[in-house]
Short mmCIF file of C-alpha atoms and ligand atoms in Angstrom, two decimals:
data_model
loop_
_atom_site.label_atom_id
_atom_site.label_comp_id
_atom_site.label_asym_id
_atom_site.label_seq_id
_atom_site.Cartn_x
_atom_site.Cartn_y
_atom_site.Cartn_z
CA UNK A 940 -20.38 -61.33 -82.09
CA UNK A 941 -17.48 -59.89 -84.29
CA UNK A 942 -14.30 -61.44 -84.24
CA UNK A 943 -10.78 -59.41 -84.07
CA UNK A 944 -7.89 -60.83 -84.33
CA UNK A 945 -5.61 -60.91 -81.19
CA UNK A 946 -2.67 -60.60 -83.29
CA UNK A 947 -4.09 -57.48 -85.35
CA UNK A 948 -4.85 -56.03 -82.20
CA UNK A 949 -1.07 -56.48 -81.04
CA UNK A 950 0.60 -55.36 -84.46
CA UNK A 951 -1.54 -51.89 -84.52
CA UNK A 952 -1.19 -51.72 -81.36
CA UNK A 953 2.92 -51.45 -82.31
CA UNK A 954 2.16 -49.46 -85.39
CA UNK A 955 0.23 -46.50 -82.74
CA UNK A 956 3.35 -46.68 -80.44
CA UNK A 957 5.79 -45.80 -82.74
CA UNK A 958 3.77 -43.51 -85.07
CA UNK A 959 2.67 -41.44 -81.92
CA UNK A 960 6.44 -40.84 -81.04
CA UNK A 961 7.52 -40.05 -84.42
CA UNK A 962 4.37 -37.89 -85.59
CA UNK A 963 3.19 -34.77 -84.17
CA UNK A 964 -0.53 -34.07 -85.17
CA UNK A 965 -1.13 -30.80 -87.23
CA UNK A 966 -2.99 -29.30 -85.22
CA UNK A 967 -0.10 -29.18 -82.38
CA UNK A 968 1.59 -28.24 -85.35
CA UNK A 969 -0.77 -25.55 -86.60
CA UNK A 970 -0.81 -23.56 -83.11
CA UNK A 971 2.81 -23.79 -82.58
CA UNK A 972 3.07 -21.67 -85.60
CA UNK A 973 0.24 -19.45 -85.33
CA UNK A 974 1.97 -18.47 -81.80
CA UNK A 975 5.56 -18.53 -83.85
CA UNK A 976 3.31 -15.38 -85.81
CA UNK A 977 2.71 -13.50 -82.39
CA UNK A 978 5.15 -14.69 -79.89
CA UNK A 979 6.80 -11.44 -78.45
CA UNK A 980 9.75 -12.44 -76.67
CA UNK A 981 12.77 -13.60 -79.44
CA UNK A 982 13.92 -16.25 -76.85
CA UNK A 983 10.25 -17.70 -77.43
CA UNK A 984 10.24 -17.46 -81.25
CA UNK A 985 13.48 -18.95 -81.39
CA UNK A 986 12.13 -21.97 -78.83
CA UNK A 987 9.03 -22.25 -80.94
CA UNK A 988 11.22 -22.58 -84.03
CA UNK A 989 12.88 -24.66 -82.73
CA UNK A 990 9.93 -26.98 -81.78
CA UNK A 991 8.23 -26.67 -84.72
CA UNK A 992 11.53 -28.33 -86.72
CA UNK A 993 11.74 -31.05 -84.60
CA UNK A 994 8.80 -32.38 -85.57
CA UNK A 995 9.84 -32.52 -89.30
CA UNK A 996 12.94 -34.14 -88.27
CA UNK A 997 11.40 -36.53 -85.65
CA UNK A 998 9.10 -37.34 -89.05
CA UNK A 999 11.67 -38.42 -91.24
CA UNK A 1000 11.35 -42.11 -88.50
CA UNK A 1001 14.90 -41.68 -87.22
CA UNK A 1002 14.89 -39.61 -83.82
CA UNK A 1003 11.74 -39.83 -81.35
CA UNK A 1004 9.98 -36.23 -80.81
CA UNK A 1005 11.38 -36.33 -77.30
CA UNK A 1006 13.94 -38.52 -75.58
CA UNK A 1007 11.13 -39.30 -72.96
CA UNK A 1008 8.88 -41.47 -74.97
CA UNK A 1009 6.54 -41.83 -71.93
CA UNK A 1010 4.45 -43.85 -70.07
CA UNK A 1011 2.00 -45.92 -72.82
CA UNK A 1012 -1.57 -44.82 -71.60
CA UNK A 1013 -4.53 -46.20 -74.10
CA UNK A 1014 -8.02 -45.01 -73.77
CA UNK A 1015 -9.81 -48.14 -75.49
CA UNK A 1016 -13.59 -47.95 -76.56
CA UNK A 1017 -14.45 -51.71 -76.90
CA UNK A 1018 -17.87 -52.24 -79.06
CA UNK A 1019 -20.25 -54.51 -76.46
CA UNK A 1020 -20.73 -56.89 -79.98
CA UNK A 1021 -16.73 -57.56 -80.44
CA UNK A 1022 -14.62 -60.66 -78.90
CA UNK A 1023 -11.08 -60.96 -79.23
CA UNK A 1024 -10.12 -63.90 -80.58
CA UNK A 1025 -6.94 -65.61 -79.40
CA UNK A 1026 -6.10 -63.69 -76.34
CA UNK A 1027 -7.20 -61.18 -74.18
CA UNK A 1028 -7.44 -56.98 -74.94
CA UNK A 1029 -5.32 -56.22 -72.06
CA UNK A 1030 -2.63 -58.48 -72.66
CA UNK A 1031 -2.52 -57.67 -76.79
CA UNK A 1032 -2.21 -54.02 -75.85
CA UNK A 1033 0.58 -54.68 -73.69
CA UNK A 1034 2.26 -57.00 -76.20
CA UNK A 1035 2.08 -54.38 -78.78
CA UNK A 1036 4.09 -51.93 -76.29
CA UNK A 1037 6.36 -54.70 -75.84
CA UNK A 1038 7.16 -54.50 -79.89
CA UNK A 1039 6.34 -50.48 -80.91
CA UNK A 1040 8.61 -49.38 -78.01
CA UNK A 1041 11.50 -52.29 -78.76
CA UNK A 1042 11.19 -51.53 -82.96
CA UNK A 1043 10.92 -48.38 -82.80
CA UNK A 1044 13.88 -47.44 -80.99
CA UNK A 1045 11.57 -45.43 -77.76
CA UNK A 1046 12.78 -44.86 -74.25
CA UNK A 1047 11.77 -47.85 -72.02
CA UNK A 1048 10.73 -45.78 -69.02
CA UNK A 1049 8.56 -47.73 -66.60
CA UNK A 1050 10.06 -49.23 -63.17
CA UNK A 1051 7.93 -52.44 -61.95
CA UNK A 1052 7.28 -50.56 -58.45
CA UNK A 1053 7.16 -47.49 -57.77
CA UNK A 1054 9.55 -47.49 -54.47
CA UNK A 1055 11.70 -50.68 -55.50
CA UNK A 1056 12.35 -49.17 -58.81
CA UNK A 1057 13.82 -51.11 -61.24
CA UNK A 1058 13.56 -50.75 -64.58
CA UNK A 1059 10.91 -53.08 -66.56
CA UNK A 1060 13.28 -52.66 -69.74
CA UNK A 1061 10.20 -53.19 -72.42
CA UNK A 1062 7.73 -50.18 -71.34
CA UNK A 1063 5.51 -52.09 -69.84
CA UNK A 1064 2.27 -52.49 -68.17
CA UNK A 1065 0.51 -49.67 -70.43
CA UNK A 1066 -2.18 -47.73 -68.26
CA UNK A 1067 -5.70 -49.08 -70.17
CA UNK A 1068 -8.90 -46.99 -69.62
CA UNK A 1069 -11.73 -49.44 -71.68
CA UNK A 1070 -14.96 -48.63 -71.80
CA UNK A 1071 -17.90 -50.52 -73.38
CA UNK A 1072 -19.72 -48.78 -75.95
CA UNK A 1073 -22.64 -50.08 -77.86
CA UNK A 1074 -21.51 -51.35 -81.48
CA UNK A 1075 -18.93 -54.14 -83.07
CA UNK A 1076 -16.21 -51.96 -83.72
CA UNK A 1077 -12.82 -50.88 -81.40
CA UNK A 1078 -11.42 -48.04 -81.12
CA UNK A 1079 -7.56 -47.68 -79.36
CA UNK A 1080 -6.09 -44.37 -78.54
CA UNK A 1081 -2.28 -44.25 -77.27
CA UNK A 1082 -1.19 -41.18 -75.51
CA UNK A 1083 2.05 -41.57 -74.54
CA UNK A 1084 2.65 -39.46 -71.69
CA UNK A 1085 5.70 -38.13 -70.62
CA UNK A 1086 7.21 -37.58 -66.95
CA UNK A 1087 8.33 -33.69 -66.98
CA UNK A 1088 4.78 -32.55 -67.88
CA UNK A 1089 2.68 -35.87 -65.85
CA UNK A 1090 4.65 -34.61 -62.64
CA UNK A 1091 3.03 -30.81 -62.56
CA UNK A 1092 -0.46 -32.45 -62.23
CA UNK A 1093 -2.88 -31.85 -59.59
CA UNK A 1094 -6.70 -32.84 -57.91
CA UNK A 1095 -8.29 -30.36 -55.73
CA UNK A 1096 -11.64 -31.72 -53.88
CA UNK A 1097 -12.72 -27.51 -53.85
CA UNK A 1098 -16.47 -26.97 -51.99
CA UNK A 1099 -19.38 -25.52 -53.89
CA UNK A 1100 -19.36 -22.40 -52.76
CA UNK A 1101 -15.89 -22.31 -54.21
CA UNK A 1102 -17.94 -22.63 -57.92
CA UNK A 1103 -16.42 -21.01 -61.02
CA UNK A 1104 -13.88 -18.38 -59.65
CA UNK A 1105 -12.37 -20.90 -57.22
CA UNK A 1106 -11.47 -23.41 -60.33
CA UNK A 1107 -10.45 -20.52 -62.44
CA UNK A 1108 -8.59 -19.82 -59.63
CA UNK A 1109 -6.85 -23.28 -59.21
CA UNK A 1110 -6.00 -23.72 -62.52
CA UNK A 1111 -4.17 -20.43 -63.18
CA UNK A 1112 -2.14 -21.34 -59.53
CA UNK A 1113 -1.14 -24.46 -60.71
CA UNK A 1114 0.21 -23.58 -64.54
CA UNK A 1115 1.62 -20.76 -63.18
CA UNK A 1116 3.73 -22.71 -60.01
CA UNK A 1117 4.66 -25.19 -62.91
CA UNK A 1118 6.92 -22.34 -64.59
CA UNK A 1119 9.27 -24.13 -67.36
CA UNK A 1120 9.41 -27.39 -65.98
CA UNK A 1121 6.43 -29.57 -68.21
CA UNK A 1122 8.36 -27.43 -71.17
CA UNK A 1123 5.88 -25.11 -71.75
CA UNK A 1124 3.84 -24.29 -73.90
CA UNK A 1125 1.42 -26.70 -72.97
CA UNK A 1126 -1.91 -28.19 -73.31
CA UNK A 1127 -3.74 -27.65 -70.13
CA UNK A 1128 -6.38 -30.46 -69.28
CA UNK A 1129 -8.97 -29.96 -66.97
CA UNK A 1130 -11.78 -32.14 -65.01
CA UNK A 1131 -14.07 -30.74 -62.80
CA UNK A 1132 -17.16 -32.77 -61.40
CA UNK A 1133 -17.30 -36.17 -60.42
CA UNK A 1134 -15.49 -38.04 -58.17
CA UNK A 1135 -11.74 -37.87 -57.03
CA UNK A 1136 -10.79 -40.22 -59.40
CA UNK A 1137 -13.35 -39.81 -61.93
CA UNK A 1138 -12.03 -36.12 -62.55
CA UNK A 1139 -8.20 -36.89 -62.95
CA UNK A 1140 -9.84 -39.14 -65.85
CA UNK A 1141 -11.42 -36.31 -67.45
CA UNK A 1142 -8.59 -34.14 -67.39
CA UNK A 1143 -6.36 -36.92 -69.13
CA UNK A 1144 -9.29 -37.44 -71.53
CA UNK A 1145 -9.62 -33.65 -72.40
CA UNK A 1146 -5.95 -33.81 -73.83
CA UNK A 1147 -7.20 -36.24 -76.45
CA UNK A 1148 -9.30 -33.31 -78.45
CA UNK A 1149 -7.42 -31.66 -80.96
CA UNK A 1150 -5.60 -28.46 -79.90
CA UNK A 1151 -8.06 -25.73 -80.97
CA UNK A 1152 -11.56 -27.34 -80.43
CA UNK A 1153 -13.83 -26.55 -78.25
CA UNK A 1154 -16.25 -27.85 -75.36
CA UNK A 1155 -19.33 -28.48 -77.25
CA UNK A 1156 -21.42 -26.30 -74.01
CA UNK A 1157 -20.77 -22.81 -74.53
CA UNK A 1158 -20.38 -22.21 -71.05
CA UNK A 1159 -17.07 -23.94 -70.60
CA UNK A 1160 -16.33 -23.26 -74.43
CA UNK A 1161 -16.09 -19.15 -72.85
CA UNK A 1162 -14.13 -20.80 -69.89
CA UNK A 1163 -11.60 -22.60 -71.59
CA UNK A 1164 -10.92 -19.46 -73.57
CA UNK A 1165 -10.94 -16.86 -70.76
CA UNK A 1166 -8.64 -19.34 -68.79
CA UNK A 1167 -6.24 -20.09 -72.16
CA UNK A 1168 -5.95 -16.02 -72.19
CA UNK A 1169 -5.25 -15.74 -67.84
CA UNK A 1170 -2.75 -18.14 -68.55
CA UNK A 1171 -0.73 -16.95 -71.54
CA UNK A 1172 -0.64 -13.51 -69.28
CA UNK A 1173 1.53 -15.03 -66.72
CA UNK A 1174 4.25 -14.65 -68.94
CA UNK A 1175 5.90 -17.82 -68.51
CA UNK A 1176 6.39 -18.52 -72.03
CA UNK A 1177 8.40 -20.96 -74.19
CA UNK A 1178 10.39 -23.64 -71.80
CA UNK A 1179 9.55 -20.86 -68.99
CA UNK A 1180 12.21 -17.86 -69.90
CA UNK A 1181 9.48 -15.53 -70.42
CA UNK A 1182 7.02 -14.95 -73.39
CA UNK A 1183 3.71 -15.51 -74.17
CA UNK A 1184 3.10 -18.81 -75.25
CA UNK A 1185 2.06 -20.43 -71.84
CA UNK A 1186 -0.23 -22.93 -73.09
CA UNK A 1187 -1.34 -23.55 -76.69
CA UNK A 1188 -4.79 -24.50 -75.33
CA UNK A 1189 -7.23 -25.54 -72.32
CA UNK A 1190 -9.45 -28.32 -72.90
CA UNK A 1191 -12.29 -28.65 -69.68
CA UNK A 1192 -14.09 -31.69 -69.51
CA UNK A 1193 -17.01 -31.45 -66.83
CA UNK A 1194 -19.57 -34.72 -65.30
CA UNK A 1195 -21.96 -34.76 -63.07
CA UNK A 1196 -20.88 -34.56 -59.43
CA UNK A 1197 -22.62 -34.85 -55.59
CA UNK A 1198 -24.60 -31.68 -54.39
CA UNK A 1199 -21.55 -32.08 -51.49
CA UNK A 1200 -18.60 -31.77 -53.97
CA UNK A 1201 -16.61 -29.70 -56.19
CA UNK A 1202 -13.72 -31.74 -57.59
CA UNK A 1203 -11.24 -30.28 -59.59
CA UNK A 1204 -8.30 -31.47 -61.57
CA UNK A 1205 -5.21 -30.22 -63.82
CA UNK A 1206 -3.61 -32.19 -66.16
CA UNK A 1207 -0.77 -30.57 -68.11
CA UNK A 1208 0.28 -31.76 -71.17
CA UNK A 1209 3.81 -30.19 -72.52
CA UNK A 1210 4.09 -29.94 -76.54
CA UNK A 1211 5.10 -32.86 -77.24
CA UNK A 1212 1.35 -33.82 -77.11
CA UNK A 1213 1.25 -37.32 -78.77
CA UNK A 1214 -1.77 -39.31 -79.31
CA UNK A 1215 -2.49 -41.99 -82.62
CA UNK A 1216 -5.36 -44.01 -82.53
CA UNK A 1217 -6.76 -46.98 -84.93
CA UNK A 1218 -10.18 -49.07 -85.43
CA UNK A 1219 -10.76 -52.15 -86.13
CA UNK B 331 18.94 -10.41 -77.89
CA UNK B 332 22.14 -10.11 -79.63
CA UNK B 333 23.18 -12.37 -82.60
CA UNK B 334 23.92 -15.61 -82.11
CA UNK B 335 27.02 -16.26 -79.51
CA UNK B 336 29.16 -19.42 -81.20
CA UNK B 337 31.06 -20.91 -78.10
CA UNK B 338 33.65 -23.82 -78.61
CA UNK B 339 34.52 -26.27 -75.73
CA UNK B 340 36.20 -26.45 -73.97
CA UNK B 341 35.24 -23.19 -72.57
CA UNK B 342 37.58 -20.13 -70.91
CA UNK B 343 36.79 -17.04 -68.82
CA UNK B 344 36.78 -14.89 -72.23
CA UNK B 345 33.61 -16.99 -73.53
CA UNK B 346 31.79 -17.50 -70.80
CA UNK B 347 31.99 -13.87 -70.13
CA UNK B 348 30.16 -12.99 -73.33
CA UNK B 349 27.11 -15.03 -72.64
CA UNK B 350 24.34 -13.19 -71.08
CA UNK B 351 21.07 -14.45 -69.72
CA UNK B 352 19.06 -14.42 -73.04
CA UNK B 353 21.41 -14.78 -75.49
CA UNK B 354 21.27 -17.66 -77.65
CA UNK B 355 24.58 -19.90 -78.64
CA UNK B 356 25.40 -22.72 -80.74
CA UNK B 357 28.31 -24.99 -78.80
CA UNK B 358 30.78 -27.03 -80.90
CA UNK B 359 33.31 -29.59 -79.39
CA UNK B 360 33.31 -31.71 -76.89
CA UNK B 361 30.66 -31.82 -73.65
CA UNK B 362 30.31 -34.59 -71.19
CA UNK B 363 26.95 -35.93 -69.81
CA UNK B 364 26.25 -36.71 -66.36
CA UNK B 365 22.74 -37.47 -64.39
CA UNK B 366 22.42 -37.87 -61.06
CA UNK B 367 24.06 -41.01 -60.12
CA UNK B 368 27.35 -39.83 -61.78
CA UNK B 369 27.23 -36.46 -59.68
CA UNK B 370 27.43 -38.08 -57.06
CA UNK B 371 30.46 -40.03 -57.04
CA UNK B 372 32.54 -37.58 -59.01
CA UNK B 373 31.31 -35.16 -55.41
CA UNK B 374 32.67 -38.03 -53.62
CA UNK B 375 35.72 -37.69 -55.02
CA UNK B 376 36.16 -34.46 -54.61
CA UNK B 377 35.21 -34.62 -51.42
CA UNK B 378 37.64 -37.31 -50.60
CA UNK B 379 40.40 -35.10 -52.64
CA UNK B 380 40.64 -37.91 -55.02
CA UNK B 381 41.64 -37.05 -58.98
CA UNK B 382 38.28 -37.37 -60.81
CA UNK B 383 38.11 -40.06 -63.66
CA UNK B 384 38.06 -36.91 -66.21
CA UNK B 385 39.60 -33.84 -66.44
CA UNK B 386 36.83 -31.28 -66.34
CA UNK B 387 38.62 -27.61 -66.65
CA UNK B 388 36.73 -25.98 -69.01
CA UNK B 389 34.00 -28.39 -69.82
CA UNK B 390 29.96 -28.13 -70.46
CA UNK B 391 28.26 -31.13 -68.63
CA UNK B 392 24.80 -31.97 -70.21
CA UNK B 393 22.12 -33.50 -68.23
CA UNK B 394 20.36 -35.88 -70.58
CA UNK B 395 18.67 -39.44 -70.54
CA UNK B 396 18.35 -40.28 -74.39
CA UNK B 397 16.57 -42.91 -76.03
CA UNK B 398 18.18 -45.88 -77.90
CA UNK B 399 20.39 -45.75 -80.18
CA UNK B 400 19.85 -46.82 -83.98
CA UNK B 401 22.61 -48.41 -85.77
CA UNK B 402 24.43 -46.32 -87.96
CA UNK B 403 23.68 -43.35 -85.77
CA UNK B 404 25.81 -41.04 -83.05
CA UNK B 405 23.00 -41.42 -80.40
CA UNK B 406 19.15 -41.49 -80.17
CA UNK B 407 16.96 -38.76 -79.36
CA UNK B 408 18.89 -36.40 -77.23
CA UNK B 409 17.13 -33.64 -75.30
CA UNK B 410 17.59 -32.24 -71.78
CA UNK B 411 16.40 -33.25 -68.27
CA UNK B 412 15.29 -30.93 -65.49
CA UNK B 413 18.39 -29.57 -63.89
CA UNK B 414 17.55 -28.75 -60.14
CA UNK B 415 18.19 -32.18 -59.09
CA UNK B 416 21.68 -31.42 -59.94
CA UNK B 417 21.34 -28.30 -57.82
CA UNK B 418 23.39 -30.01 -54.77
CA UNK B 419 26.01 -31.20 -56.56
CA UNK B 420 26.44 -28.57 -59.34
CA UNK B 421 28.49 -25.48 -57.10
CA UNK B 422 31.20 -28.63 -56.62
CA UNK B 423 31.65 -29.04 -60.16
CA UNK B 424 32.34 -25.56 -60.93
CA UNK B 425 34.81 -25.47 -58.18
CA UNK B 426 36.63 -28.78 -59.91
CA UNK B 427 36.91 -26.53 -62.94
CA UNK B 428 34.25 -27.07 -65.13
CA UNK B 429 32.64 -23.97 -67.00
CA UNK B 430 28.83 -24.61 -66.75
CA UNK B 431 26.34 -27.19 -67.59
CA UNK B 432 23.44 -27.33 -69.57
CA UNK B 433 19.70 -28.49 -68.78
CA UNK B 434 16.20 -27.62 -68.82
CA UNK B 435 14.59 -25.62 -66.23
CA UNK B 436 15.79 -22.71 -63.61
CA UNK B 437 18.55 -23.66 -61.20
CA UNK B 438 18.91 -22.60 -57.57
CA UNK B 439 20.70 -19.83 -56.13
CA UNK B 440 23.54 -21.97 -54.68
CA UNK B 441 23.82 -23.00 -58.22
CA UNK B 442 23.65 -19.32 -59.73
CA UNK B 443 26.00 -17.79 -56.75
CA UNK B 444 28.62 -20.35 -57.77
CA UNK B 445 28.37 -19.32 -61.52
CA UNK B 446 29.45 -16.00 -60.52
CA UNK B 447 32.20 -16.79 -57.76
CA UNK B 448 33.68 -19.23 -61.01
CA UNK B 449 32.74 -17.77 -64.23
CA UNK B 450 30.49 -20.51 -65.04
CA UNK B 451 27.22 -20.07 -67.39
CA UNK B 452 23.86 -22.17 -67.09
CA UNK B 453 22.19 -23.21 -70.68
CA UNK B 454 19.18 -24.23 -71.35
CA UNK B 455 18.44 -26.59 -74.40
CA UNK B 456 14.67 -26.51 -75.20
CA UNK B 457 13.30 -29.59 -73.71
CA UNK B 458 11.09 -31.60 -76.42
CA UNK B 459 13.41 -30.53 -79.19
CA UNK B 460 15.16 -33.69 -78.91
CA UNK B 461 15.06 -34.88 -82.58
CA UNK B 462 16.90 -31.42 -83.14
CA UNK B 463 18.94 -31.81 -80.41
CA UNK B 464 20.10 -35.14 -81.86
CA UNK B 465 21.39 -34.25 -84.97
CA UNK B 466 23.57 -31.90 -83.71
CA UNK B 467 25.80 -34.80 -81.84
CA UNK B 468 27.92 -36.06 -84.08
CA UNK B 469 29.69 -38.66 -82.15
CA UNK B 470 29.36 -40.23 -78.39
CA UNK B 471 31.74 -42.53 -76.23
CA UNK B 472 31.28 -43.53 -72.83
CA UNK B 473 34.24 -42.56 -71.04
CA UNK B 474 33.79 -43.19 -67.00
CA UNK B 475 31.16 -45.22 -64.64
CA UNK B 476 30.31 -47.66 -67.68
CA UNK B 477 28.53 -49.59 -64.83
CA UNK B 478 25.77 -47.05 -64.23
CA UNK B 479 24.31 -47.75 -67.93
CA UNK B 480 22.39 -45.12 -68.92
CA UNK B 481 23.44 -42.62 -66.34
CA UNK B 482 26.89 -43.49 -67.27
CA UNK B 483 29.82 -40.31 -68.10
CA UNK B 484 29.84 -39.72 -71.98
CA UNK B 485 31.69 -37.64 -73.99
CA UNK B 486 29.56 -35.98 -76.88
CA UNK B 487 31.16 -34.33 -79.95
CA UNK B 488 28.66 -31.59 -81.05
CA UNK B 489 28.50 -29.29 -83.69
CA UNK B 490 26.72 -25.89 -83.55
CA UNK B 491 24.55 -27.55 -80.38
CA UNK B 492 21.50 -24.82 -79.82
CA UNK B 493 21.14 -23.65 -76.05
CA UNK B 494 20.41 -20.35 -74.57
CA UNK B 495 21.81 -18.54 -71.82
CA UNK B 496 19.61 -18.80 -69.10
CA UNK B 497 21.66 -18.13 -65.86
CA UNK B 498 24.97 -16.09 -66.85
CA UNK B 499 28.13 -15.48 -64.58
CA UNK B 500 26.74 -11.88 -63.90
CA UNK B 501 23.73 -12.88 -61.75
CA UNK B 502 21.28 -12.58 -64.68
CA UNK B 503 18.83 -15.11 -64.53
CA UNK B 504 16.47 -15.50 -67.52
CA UNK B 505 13.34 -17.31 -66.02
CA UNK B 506 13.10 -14.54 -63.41
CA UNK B 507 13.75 -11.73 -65.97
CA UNK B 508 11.61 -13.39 -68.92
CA UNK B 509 8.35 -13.51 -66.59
CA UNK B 510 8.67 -10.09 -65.16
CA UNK B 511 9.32 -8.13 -68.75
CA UNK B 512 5.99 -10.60 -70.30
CA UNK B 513 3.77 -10.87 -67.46
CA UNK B 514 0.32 -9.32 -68.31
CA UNK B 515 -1.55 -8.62 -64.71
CA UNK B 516 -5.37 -8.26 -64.60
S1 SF4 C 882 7.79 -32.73 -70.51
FE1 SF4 C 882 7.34 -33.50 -72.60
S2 SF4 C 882 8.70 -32.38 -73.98
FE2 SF4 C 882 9.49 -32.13 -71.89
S3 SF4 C 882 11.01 -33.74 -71.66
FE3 SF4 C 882 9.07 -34.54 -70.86
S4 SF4 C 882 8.05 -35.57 -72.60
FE4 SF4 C 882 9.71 -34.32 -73.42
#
């Protein structure tokens, strides 16, 4: 057994909050100016412009990228071989949202139930997805997900016969009834296979792969490409006032599923997509 | 796209006028914030044909939830929220005298019938440009319903604040135009 440290855990947990909110990964970066280069519409190069500085001014530590510094979700991969000494994983993670989202000046956004709705003032719980992979090391992922973008999700339980066309299909129908409001453009996540809840999961997870990278099986590598250029035809464009930077990217992530089924999901992720991770 | 419209608030007919759906503008002076909770007693108000706790002939309301505020600064991260929920309450402050509002996100058609029967114009800041957004805010003061916290009545003084036209007092309406002029089909 390796040890960790259940305060390490909570302090990079912290350092992950706050760096996520303040740091926009290059590759966002990158295709937010390679569209700036082809963008059409001069409402959408201005918006795009305008994106692409607030990320060097949310970098400077001072202002958050967005005002809505999100729910705190963590995909965890826990080594089988580690312990955590001094506490448990679970309640270190939620610690460390506790002190990234106090220090570092982000939105407290959570309400303890979802009908009562009052305000937990500190961010927390976090949403933790662990899994237990062979190994003595752990891996935490934040992706702090905002409520604009989270709220023009959808599952579809489709039926084989629906196959390819009828999540093409889906997909397109859902980015496109979205318009502007997840601030567009947007990273599209996609599940299909599975279970219901299993392919919400791999939607979310898709969103985690850097903008630009593709599904290692060529199939839904040409699917994620043929659906990225359906959608930047719609002609939605920057914060949905026409253009043709929909969506920056689709990411599909596809499991095994019953010879009954044909789930389906859509996960959107506007571009503010913020996600820091660590190992110890 | 003309150049770039300069509008300073409080706003008359004249200015309003000259925005059209499209256009971009950068606002300087003073604009008031107001979410939900706040639109709905200063509709009360009205309603009751009570004086409101601000005067708001000419003003810009701006929907916005920001984040916290580091010392030593005018506000925290400062971008917009989705406007329709304001849809209901929004034809009633135009009426009172105000000259628009700014949000993110297309607003309904009671909302963009009342822009034209008051001369009123519908912005759009870009939402996720917050840090941008921010900087542009160069002072802010709570100034009614100090009991609603966050969702309290504040008075912002901005300085070349970016927004663009998105709903004008002509009936143009940029998220229907936009998508029709850059839709591909096929
Ligand atoms: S959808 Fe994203 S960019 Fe838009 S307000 Fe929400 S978190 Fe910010």
């Amino acid at each position: 057994m390796r040890e960790i440290n259940y305060n390490d855990l909570v302090a990079n947990v912290a350092k992950i909050c706050i760096d996520a909110n303040y740091n926009l990964g290059q590759d966002v970066i990158d295709a937010l100016q390679k569209h700036l280069a082809t963008e059409e519409s001069p409402t959408g190069k201005a918006i795009l412009q305008q994106i692409i500085e607030n990320a060097a001014i949310a970098r400077e530590g001072v202002f958050p990228l967005c005002q809505d510094t999100g729910f705190a979700v963590f995909f965890v991969n826990l080594g089988q071989e580690v312990h955590i000494k001094g506490g448990s994983l679970n309640d270190a993670i939620a610690e460390g949202v506790r002190k990234g989202y106090g220090d570092g000046f982000l939105r407290k956004s959570i309400v303890a139930d979802p009908l009562r709705r009052v305000n937990t003032k500190d961010n927390t719980p976090p949403i933790i997805w662990t899994e237990i992979v062979p190994g003595d090391k752990l891996n935490v992922t934040i992706a702090p997900k905002g409520g604009g973008s989270e709220n023009m999700s959808e599952v579809a339980m489709l039926t084989p016969a629906d196959g390819a066309e009828g999540v093409k299909k889906f997909v397109v129908d859902k980015v496109s009834r979205a318009g502007g409001n997840p601030c567009p453009p947007v990273i599209v996540g996609v599940g299909i296979g599975g279970t219901f809840e299993k392919v919400a999961w791999l939607a979310k997870k898709s969103l985690l792969r850097p903008v630009g990278s593709r599904n290692p099986d060529q199939f839904y590598a040409d699917m994620e490409l043929e659906l990225l250029d359906k959608i930047n035809k719609l002609g939605i464009g920057p914060q949905g006032l026409g253009g043709r930077t929909t969506a920056l990217d689709v990411h599909i992530e596809a499991y095994p599923c019953h010879i009954a089924s044909l789930p389906a999901s859509v996960n959107i992720q506007c571009h503010s997509a913020r996600h820091k991770s660590f190992e110890l | 796209m003309a150049e770039i419209i300069k509008l300073t608030t409080p706003l008359d007919d004249s200015q309003v006028k000259k925005c059209r759906a499209g256009d971009n503008v950068l606002i300087t002076g003073p604009i008031y914030t107001a979410r939900d909770a706040a639109h709905k007693k200063l509709v009360d108000l009205l309603d009751a044909g009570k004086p409101l706790p601000v005067d708001l002939t000419g003003h810009l309301i701006y929907y916005v939830g920001p984040s916290p505020t580091r010392p030593g600064q005018a506000i925290g991260s400062a971008g917009p929220t989705t406007s329709y929920r304001m849809d209901p309450y929004a034809p009633k402050i135009l009426q009172a005298g105000s000259k628009g509002m700014i949000g993110k996100g297309e607003m309904g058609k009671g909302v963009a019938d009342a822009l034209q029967k008051y001369t009123g114009v519908y912005l759009t800041s870009v939402g996720g440009a917050a840090a941008l957004i921010a900087k542009s805010i160069k002072s802010s003061k709570v100034v009614a319903y100090e009991e609603l916290g966050a969702e309290a009545i504040v008075l912002l003084m901005v300085e070349n604040f970016p927004a663009i036209v998105s709903q004008d007092c002509y009936g143009g309406n940029s998220f229907v135009e936009g998508l029709k002029k850059y839709r591909i089909n096929g």
